[in-house]
Coordinates of N, CA, C and O and ligand atoms in Angstrom, one line a residue:
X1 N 0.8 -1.2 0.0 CA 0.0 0.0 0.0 C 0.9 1.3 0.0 O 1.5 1.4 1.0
X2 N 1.0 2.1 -0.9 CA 1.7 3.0 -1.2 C 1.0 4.3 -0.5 O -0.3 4.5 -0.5
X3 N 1.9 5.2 0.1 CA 1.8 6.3 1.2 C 2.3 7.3 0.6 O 3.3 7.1 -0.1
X4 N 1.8 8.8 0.7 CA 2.0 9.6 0.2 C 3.6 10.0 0.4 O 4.1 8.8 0.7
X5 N 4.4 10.5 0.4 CA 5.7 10.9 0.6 C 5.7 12.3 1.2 O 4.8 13.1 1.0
X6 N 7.0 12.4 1.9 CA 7.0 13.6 2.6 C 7.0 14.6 2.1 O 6.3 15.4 2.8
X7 N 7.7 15.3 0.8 CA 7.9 16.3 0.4 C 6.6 16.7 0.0 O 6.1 17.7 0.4
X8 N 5.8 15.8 -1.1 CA 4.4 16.1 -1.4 C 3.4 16.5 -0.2 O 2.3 17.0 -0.4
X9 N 3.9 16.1 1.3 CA 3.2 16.3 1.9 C 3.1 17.8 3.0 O 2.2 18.3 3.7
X10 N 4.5 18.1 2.8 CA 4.8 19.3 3.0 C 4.1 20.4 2.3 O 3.6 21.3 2.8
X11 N 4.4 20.1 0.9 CA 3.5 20.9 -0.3 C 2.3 21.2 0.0 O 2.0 22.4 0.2
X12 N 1.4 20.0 0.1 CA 0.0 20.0 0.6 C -0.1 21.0 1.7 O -0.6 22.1 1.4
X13 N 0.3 20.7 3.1 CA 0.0 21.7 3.9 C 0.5 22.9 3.7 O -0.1 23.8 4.4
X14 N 1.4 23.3 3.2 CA 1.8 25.0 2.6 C 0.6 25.6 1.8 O 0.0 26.7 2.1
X15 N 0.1 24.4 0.7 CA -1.1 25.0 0.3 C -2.3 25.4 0.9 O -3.0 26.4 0.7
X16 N -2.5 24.2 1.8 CA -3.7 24.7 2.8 C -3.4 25.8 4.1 O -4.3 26.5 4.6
X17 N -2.2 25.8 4.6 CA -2.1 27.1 5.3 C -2.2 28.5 4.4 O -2.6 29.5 5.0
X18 N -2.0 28.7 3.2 CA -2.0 29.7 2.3 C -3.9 30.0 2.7 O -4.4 31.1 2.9
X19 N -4.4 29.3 2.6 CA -5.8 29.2 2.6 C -6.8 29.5 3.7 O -7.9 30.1 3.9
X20 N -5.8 28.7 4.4 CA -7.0 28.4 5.8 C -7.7 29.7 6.3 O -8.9 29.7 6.7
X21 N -6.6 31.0 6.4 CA -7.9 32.0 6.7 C -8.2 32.5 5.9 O -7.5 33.5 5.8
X22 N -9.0 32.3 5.1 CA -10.2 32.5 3.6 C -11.4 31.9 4.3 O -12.5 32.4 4.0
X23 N -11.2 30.7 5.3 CA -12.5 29.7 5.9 C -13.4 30.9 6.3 O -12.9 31.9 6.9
X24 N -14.6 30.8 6.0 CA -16.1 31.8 5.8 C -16.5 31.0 7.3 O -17.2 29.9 7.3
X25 N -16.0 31.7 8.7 CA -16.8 30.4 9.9 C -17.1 31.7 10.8 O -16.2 32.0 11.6
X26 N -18.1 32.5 10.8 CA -18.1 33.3 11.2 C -19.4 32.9 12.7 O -19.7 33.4 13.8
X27 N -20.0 31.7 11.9 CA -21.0 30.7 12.9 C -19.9 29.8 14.3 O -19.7 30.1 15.5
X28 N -19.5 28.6 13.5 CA -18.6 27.9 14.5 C -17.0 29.0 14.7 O -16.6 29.3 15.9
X29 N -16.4 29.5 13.8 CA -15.1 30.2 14.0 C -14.1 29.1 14.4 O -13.1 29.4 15.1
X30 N -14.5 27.7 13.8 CA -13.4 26.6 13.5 C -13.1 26.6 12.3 O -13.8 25.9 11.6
X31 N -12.1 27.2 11.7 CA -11.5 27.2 10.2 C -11.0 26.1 9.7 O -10.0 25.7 10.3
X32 N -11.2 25.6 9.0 CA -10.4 24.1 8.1 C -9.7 24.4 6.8 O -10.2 25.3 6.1
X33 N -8.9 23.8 6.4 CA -8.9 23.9 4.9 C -8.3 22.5 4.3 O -7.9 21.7 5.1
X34 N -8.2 22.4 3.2 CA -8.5 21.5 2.9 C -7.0 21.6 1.5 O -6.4 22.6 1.1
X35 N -6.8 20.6 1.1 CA -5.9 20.5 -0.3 C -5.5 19.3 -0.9 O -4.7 18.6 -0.4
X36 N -6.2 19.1 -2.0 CA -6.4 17.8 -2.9 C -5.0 17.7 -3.7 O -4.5 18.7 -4.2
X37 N -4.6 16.8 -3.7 CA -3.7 16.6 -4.8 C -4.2 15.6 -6.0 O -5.0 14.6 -5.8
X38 N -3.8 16.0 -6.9 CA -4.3 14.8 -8.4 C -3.5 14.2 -8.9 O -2.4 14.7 -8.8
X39 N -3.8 12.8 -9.6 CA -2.9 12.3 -10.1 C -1.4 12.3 -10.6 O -0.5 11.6 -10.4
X40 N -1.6 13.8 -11.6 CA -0.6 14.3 -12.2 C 0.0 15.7 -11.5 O 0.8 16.4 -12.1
X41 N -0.5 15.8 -10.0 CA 0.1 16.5 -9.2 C -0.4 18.0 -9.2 O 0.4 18.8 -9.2
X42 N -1.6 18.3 -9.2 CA -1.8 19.5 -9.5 C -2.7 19.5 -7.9 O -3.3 18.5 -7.4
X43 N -2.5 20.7 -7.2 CA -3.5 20.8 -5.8 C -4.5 21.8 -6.3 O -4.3 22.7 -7.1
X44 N -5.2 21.3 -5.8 CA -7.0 22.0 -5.8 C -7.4 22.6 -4.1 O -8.1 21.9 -3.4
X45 N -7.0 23.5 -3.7 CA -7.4 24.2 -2.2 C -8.7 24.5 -1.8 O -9.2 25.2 -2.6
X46 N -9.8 24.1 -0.3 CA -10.7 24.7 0.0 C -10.9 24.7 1.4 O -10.4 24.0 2.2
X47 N -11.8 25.7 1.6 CA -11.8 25.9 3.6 C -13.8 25.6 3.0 O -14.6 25.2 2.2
X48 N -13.7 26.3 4.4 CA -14.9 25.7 4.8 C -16.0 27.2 4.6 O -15.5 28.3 4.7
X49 N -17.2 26.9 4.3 CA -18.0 28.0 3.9 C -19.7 28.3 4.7 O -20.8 28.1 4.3
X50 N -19.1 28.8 5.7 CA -21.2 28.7 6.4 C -21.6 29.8 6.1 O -21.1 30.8 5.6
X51 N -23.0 29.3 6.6 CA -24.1 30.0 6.0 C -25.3 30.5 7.0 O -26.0 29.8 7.7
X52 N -25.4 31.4 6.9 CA -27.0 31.8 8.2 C -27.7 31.0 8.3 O -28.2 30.8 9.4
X53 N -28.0 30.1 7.2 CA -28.8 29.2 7.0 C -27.9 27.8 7.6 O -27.1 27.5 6.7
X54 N -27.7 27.3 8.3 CA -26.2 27.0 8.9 C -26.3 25.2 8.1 O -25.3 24.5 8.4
X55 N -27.3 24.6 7.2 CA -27.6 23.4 6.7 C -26.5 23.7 5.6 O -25.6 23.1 5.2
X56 N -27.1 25.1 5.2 CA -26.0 25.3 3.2 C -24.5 25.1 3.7 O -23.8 24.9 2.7
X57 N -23.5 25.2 5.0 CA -22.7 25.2 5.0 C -21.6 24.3 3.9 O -22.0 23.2 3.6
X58 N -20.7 24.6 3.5 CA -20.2 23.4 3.0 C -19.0 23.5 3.5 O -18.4 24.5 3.8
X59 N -18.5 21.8 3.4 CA -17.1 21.6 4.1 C -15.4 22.4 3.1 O -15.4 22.9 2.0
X60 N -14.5 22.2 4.0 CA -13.6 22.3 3.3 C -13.2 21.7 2.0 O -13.0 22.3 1.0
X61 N -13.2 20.1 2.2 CA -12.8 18.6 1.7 C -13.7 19.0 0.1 O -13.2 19.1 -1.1
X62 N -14.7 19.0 0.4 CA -16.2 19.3 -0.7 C -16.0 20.2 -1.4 O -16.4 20.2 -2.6
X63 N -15.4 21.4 -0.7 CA -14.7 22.8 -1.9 C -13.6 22.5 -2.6 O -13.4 22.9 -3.7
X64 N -12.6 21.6 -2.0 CA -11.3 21.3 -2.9 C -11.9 20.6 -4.0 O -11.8 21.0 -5.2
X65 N -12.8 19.2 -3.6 CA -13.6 18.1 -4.7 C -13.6 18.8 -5.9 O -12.9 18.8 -7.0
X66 N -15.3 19.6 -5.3 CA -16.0 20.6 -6.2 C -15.0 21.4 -7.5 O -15.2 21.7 -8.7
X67 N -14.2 21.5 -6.6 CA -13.3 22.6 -7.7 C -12.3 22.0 -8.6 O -12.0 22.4 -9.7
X68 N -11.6 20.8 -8.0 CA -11.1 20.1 -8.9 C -12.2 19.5 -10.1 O -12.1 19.6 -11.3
X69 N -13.1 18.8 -9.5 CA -13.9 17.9 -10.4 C -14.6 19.1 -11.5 O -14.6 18.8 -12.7
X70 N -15.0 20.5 -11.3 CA -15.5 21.0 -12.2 C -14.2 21.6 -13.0 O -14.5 22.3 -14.0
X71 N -13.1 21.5 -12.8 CA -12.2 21.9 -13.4 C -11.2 21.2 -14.6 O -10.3 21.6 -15.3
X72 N -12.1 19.6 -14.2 CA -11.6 18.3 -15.1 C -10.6 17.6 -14.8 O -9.8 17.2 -15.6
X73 N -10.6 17.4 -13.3 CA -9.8 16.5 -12.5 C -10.7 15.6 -11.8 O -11.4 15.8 -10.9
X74 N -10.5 14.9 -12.2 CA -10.8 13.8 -11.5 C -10.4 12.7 -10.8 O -11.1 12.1 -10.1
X75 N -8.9 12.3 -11.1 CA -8.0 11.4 -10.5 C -7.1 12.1 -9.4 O -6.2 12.9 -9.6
X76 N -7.6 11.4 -7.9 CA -6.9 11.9 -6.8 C -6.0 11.1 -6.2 O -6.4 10.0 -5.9
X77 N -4.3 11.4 -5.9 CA -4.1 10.9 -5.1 C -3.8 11.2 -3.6 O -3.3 10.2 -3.1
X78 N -4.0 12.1 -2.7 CA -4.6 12.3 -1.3 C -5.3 13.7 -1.5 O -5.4 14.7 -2.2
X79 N -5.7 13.3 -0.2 CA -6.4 15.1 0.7 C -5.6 15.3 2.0 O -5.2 14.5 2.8
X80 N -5.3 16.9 2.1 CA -5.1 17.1 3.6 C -5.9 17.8 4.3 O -6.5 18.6 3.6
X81 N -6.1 17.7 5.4 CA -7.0 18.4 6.2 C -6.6 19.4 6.8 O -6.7 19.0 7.9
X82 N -6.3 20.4 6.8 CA -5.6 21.2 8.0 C -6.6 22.1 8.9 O -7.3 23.0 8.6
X83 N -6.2 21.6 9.9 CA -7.0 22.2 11.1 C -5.9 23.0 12.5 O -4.7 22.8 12.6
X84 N -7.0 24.2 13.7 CA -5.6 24.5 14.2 C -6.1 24.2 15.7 O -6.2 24.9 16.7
X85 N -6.2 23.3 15.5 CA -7.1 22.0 16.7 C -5.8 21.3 17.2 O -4.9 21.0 16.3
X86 N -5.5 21.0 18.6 CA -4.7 20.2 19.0 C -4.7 19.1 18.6 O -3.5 18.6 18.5
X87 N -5.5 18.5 18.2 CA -5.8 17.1 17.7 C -5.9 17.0 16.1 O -6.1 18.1 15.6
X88 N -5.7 16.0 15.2 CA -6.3 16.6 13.9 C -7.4 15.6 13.7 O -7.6 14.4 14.1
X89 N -8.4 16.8 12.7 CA -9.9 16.8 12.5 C -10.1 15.9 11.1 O -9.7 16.1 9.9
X90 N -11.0 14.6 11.7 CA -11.5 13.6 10.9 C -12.6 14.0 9.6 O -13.6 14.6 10.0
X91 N -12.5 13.8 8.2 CA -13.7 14.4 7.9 C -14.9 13.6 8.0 O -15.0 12.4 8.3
X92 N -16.0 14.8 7.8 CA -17.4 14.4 8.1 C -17.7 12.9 7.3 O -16.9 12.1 6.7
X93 N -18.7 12.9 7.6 CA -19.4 11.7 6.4 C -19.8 11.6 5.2 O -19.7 10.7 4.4
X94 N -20.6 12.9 5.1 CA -20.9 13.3 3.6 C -19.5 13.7 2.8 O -19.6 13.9 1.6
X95 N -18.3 13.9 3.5 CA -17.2 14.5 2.6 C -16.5 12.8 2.2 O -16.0 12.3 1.1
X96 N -16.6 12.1 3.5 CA -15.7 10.7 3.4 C -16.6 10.2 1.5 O -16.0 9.9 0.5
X97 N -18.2 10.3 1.9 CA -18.7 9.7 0.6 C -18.5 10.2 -0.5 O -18.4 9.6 -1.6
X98 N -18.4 11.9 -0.1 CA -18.1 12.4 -1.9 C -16.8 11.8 -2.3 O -16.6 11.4 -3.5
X99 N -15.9 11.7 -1.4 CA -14.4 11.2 -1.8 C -14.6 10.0 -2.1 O -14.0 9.6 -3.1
X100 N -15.1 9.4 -1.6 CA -15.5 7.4 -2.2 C -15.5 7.5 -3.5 O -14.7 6.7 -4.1
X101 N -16.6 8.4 -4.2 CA -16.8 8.5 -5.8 C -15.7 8.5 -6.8 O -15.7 8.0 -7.9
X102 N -14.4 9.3 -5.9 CA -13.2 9.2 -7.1 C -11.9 8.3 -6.8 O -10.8 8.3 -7.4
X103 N -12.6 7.6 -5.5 CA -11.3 6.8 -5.1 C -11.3 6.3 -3.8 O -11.4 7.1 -2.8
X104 N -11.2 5.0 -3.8 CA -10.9 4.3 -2.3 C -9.6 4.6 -1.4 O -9.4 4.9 -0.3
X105 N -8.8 4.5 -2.5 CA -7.4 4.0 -2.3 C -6.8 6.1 -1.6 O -5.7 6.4 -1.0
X106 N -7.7 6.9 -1.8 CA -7.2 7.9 -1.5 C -6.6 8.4 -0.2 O -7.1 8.3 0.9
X107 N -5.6 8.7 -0.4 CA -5.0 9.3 1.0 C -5.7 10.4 2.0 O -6.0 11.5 1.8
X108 N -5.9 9.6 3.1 CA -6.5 11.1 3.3 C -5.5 11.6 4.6 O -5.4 10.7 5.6
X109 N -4.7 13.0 4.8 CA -3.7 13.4 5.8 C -4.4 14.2 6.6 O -4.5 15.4 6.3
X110 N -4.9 13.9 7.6 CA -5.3 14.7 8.9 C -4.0 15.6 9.7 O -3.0 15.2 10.3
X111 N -4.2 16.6 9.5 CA -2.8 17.5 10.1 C -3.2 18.8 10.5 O -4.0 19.6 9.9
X112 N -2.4 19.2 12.0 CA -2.6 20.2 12.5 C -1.9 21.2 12.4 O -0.9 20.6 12.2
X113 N -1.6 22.4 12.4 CA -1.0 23.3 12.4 C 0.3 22.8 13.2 O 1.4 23.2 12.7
X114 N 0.4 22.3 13.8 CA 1.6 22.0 14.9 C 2.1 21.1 14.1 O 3.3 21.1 14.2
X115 N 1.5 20.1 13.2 CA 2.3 19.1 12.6 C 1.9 17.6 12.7 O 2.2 16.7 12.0
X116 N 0.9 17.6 14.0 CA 0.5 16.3 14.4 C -0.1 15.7 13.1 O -0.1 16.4 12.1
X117 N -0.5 14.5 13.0 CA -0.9 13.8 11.5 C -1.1 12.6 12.2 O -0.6 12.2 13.3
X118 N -2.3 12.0 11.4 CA -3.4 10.8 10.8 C -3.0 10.5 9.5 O -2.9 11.5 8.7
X119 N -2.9 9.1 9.1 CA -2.9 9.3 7.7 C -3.8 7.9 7.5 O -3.3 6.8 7.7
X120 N -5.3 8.1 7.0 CA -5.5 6.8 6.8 C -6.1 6.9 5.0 O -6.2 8.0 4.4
X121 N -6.4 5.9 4.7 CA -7.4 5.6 3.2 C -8.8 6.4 3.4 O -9.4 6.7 4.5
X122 N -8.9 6.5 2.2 CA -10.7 6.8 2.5 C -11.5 5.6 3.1 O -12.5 5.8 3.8
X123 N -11.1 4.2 2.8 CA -12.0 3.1 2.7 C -12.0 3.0 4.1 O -13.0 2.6 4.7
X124 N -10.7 3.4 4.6 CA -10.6 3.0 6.1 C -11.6 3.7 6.8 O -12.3 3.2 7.8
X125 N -11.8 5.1 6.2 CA -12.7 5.9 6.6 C -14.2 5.3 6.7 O -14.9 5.1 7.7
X126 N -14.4 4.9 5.6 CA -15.4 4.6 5.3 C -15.7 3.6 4.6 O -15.7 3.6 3.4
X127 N -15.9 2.4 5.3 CA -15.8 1.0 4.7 C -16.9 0.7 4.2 O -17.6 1.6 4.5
X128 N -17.5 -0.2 3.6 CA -19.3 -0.5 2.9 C -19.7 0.3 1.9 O -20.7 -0.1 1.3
X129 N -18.8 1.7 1.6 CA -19.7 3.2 1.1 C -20.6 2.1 -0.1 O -20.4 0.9 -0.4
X130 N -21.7 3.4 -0.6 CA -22.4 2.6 -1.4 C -21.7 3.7 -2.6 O -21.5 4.9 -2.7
X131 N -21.6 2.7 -3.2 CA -21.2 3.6 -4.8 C -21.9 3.0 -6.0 O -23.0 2.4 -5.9
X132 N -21.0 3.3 -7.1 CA -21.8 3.1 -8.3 C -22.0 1.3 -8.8 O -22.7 1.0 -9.7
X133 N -21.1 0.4 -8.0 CA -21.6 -0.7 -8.1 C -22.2 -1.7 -7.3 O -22.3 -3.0 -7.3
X134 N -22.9 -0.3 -6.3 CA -24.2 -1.2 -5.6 C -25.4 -0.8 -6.7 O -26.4 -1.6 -6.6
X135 N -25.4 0.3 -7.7 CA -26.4 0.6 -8.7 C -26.5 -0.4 -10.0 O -27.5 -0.9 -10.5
X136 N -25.1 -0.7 -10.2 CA -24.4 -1.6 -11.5 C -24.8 -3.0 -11.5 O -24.0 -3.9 -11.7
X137 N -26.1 -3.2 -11.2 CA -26.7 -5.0 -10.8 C -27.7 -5.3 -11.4 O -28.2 -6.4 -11.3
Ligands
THU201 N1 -16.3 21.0 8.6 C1 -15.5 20.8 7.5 O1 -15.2 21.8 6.8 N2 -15.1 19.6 7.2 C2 -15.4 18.5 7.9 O2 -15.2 17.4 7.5 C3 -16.1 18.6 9.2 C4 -16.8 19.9 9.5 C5 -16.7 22.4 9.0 C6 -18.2 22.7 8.8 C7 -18.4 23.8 9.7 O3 -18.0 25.0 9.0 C8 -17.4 23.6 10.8 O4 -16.4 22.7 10.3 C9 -18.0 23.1 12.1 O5 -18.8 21.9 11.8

């Protein structure tokens, strides 16, 4: 099982700290951000976006997705999470599923400002997901 590498992972979080205060959290005032890497290495950055309406919120994880996938990326190989939480922050469930859609095998790097780190798969995240070949029967 192949693991992201350090230097790319350094990358990642430089990108997401460039970001993280852009995070729209003017409700919780827990900032995240987020940074996708793709196949052929390009990062896709997103923080987190609430809303008065506090349901429309969307995550970090889901703005990097969003913006890569409408951009014509679609092959991922990890996400980082960056949070400025002592601990680092697991993503939600609805982000674990959108990530299922482009890949099990994805890295996902849980990391805090301080440096602390998680690094698991999406599947790990989320084992059973239902995808497109529970439809394909
Ligand atoms: N949040 C994310 O951005 N990603 C997650 O995976 C978990 C939660 C955001 C949503 C909201 O702005 C704040 O964190 C508190 O829930």
């Amino acid at each position: 099982m192949i693991m992201i590498d350090k230097k790319l992972k350094e990358k990642l979080k430089k990108a997401a700290q460039r970001v993280i205060d852009n995070a729209y959290v003017p409700y919780s005032n827990f900032p995240l951000a987020a940074a996708l890497l793709t196949k052929n290495g390009k990062i896709f950055t997103g923080v987190n976006i609430e809303n008065a309406a506090y349901g429309s919120t969307m995550c970090a994880e889901r703005t990097a997705v969003f913006k890569a996938v409408s951009e014509g990326y679609t092959e991922f190989q990890a996400l980082l999470i960056l949070s400025k939480t002592k601990k680092p922050v697991t993503p939600c469930g609805s982000c674990r599923q959108v990530i299922n859609e482009f890949g099990k095998e994805i890295d996902i790097i849980m990391m805090t400002i301080e440096g602390r780190e998680i690094i698991k798969k999406n599947k790990e995240l989320l084992p059973g997901a239902f995808d497109k070949d529970d439809m394909d029967q």
